[in-house]
Tab-separated table of C-alpha atoms in Angstrom:
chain	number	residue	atom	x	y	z
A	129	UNK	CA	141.473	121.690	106.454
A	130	UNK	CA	144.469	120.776	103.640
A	131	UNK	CA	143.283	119.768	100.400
A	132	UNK	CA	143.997	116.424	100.355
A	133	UNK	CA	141.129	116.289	103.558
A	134	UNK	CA	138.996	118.551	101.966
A	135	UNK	CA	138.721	115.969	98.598
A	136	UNK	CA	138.227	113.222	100.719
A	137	UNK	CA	135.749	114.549	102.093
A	138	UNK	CA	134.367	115.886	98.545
A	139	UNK	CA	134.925	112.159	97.048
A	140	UNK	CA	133.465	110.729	100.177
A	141	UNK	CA	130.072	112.973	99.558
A	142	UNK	CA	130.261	112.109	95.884
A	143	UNK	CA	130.128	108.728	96.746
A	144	UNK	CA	126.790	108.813	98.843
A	145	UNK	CA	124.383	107.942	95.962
A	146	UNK	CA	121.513	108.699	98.192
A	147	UNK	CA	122.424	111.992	99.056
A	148	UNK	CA	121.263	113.208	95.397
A	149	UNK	CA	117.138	112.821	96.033
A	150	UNK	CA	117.697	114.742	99.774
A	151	UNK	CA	116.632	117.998	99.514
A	152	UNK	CA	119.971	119.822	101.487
A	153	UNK	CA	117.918	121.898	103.687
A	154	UNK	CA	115.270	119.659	105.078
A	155	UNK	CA	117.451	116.705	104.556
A	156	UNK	CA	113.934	114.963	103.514
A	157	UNK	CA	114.292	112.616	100.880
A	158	UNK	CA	112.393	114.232	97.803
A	159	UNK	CA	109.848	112.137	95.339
A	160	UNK	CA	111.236	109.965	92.931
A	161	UNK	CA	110.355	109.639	89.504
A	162	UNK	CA	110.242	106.430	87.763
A	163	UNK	CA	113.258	106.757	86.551
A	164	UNK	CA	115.209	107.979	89.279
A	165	UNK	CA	113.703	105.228	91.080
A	166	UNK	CA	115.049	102.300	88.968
A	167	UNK	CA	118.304	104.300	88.915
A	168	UNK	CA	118.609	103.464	92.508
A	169	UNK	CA	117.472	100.335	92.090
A	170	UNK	CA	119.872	99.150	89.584
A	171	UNK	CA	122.673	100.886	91.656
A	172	UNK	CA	122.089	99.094	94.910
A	173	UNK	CA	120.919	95.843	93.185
A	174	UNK	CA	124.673	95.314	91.636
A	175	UNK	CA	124.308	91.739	90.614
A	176	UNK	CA	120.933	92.202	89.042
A	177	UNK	CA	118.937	89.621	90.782
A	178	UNK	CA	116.144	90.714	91.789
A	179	UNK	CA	117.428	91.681	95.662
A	180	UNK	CA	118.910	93.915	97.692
A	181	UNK	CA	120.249	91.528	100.157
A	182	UNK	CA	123.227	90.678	101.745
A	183	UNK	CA	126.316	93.737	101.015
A	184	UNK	CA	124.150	95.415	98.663
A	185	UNK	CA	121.555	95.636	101.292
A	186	UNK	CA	124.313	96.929	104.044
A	187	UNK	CA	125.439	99.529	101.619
A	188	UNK	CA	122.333	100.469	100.896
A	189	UNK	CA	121.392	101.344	104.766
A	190	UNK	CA	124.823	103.142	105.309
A	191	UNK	CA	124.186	105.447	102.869
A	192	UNK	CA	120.889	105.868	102.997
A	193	UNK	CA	120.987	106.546	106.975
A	194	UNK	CA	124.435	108.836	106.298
A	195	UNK	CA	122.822	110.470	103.161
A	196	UNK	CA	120.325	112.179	105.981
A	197	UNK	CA	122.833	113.929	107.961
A	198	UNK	CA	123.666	117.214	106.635
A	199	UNK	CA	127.302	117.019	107.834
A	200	UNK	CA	129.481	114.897	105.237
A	201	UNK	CA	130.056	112.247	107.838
A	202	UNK	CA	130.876	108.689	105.283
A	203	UNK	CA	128.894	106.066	105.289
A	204	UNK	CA	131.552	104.301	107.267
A	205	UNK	CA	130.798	106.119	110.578
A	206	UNK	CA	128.009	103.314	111.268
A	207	UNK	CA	130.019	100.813	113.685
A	208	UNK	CA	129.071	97.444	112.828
A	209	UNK	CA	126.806	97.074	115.999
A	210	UNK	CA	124.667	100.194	114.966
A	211	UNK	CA	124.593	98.753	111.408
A	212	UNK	CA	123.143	95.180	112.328
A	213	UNK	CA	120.429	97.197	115.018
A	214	UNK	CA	119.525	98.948	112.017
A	215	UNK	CA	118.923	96.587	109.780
A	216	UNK	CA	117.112	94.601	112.392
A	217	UNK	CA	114.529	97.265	112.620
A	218	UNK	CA	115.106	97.982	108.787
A	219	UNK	CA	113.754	94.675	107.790
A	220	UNK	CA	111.022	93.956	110.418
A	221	UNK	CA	109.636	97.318	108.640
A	222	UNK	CA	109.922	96.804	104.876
A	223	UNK	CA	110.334	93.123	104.614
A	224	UNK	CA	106.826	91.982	104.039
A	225	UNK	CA	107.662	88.669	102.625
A	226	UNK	CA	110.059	88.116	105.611
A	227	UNK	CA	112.446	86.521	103.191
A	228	UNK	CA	115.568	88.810	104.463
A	229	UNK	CA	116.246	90.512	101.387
A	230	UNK	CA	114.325	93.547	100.133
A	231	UNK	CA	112.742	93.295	96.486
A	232	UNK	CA	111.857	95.953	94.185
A	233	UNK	CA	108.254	96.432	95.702
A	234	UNK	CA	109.111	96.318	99.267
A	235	UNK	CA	111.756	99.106	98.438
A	236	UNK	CA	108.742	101.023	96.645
A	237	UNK	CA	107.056	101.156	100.037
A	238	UNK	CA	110.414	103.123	101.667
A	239	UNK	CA	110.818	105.445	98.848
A	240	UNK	CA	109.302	108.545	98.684
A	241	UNK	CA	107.325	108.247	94.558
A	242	UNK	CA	105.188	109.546	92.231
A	243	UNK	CA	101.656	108.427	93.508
A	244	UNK	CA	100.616	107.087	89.866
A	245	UNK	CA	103.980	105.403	89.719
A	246	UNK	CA	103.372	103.672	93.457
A	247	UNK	CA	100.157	102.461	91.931
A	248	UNK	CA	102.075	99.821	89.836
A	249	UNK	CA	103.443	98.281	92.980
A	250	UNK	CA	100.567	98.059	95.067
A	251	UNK	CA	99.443	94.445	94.513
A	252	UNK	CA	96.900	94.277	97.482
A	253	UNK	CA	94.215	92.115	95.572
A	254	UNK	CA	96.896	89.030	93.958
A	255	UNK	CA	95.280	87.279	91.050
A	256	UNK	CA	93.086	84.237	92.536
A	257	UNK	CA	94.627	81.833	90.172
A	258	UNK	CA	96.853	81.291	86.975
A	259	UNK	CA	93.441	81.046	85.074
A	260	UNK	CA	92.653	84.448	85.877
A	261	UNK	CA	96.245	85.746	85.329
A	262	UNK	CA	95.634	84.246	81.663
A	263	UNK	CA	93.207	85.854	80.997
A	264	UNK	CA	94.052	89.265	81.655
A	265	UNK	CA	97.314	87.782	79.858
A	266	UNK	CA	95.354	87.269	76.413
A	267	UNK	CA	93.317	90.795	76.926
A	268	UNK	CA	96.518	92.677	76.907
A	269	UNK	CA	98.258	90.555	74.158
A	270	UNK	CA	96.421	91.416	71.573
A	271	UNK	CA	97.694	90.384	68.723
A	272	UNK	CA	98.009	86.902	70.250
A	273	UNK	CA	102.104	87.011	69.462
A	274	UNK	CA	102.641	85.485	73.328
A	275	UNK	CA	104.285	88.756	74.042
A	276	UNK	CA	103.195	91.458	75.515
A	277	UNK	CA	104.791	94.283	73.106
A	278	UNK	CA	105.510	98.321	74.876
A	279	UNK	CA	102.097	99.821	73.407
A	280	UNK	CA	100.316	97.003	74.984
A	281	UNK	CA	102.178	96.912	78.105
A	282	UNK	CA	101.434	100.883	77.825
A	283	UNK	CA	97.984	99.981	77.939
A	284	UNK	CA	97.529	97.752	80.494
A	285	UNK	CA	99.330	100.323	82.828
A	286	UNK	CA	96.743	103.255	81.230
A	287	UNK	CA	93.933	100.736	82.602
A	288	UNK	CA	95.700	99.766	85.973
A	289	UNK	CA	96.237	103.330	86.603
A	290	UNK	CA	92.137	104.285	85.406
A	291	UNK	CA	91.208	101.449	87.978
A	292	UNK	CA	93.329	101.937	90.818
A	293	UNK	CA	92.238	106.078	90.900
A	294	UNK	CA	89.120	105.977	89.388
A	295	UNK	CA	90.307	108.707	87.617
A	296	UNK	CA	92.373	109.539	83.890
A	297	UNK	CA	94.905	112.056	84.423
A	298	UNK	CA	98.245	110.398	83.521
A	299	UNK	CA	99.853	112.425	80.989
A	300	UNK	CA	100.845	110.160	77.927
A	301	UNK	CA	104.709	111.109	78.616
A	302	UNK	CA	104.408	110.010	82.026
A	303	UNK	CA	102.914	106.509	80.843
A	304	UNK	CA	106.074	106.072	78.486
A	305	UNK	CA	107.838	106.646	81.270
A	306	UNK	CA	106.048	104.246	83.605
A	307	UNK	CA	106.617	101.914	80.291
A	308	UNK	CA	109.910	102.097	79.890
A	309	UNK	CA	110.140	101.335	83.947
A	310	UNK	CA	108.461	98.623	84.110
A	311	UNK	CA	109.907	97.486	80.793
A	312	UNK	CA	113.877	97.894	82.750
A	313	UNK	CA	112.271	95.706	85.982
A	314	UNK	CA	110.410	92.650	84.475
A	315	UNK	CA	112.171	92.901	80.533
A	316	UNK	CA	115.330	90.067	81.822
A	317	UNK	CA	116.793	89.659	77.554
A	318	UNK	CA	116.165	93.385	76.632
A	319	UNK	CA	114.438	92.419	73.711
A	320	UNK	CA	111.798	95.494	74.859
A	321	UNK	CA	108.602	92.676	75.225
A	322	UNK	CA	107.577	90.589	78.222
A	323	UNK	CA	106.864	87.275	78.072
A	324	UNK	CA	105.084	85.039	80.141
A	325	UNK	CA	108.078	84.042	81.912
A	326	UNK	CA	109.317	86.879	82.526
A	327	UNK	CA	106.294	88.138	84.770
A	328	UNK	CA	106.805	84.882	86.793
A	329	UNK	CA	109.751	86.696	88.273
């Protein structure tokens, strides 16, 4: 192989951003931490609206199907026909809302996580009504400033976490890290508080 084939082949593997969380022998995609989760997030999500849909969504499959073969085949080698049988199957899987686009909790179901961090996403019991949703609003806003500031968002998570394992064994570095997550997802003017309408999203 010349050198100009060998780093295309080099760039082409660099450019698999799924290939990083396989583990190269088993080719198994390895747990993700929070972080590394809304790294890949952000990265397939390039216009930041909420969705993987549409391109995004296609490069996402190509690389995450390519990213599992341990030859350094590109994401390219899909034909188009494989590519829409795939995400056929892809979506009648993962897209729970059936809305054809994949949001961040439907792509917490495919990724391999941290259990605690899962947790968050698991919303199998949605609040009855917006009364209720207030309400837990106002417990976790606690000094009434309409906001729901880090600590307290650090606490509500502490207490989602306590409920949802009926156990307290999340490390206090591991809930600033679930903070900060959460915090990148629902936080849309950076201003490191949610507001009510920024949950509505």
């Amino acid at each position: 192989m010349d050198q100009a084939a060998n780093n295309k082949v080099h760039l082409e593997k660099a450019q698999n951003f799924m290939r990083q969380y396989r583990d190269p022998e088993s080719r198994e995609l390895k747990k993700l931490s929070a972080n590394q989760f809304m790294d890949v997030w952000s990265h397939y999500d390039r216009d930041g609206n909420g969705y993987i849909e549409g391109t995004e969504l296609d490069g996402f499959l190509k690389e995450f199907v390519s990213s599992a073969n341990a030859t350094d085949i590109s994401p390219e080698s899909l034909t188009d026909e494989m590519l829409v049988e795939l995400k056929s199957c892809f979506m009648e899987a993962y897209d729970d809302n059936q809305d054809g686009k994949i949001d961040i909790r439907e792509l917490a179901q495919l990724l391999p996580m941290e259990e605690n961090f899962l947790l968050l996403f698991r919303f199998d019991n949605p609040l009855e009504s917006s009364v209720e949703f207030m309400k837990i609003w106002r417990e976790y806003d606690s000094d009434n400033s309409g906001y729901i500031e880090a600590d307290e968002l650090k606490n509500f998570l502490r207490d989602l976490l306590k409920e949802a394992k009926k156990i307290n064994d999340v490390s206090e570095d591991k809930l600033i890290e679930y903070t900060d997550t959460m915090l990148r997802v629902f936080d849309a003017n950076k201003d490191g508080r949610l507001q009510l309408s920024e949950m509505a999203k």
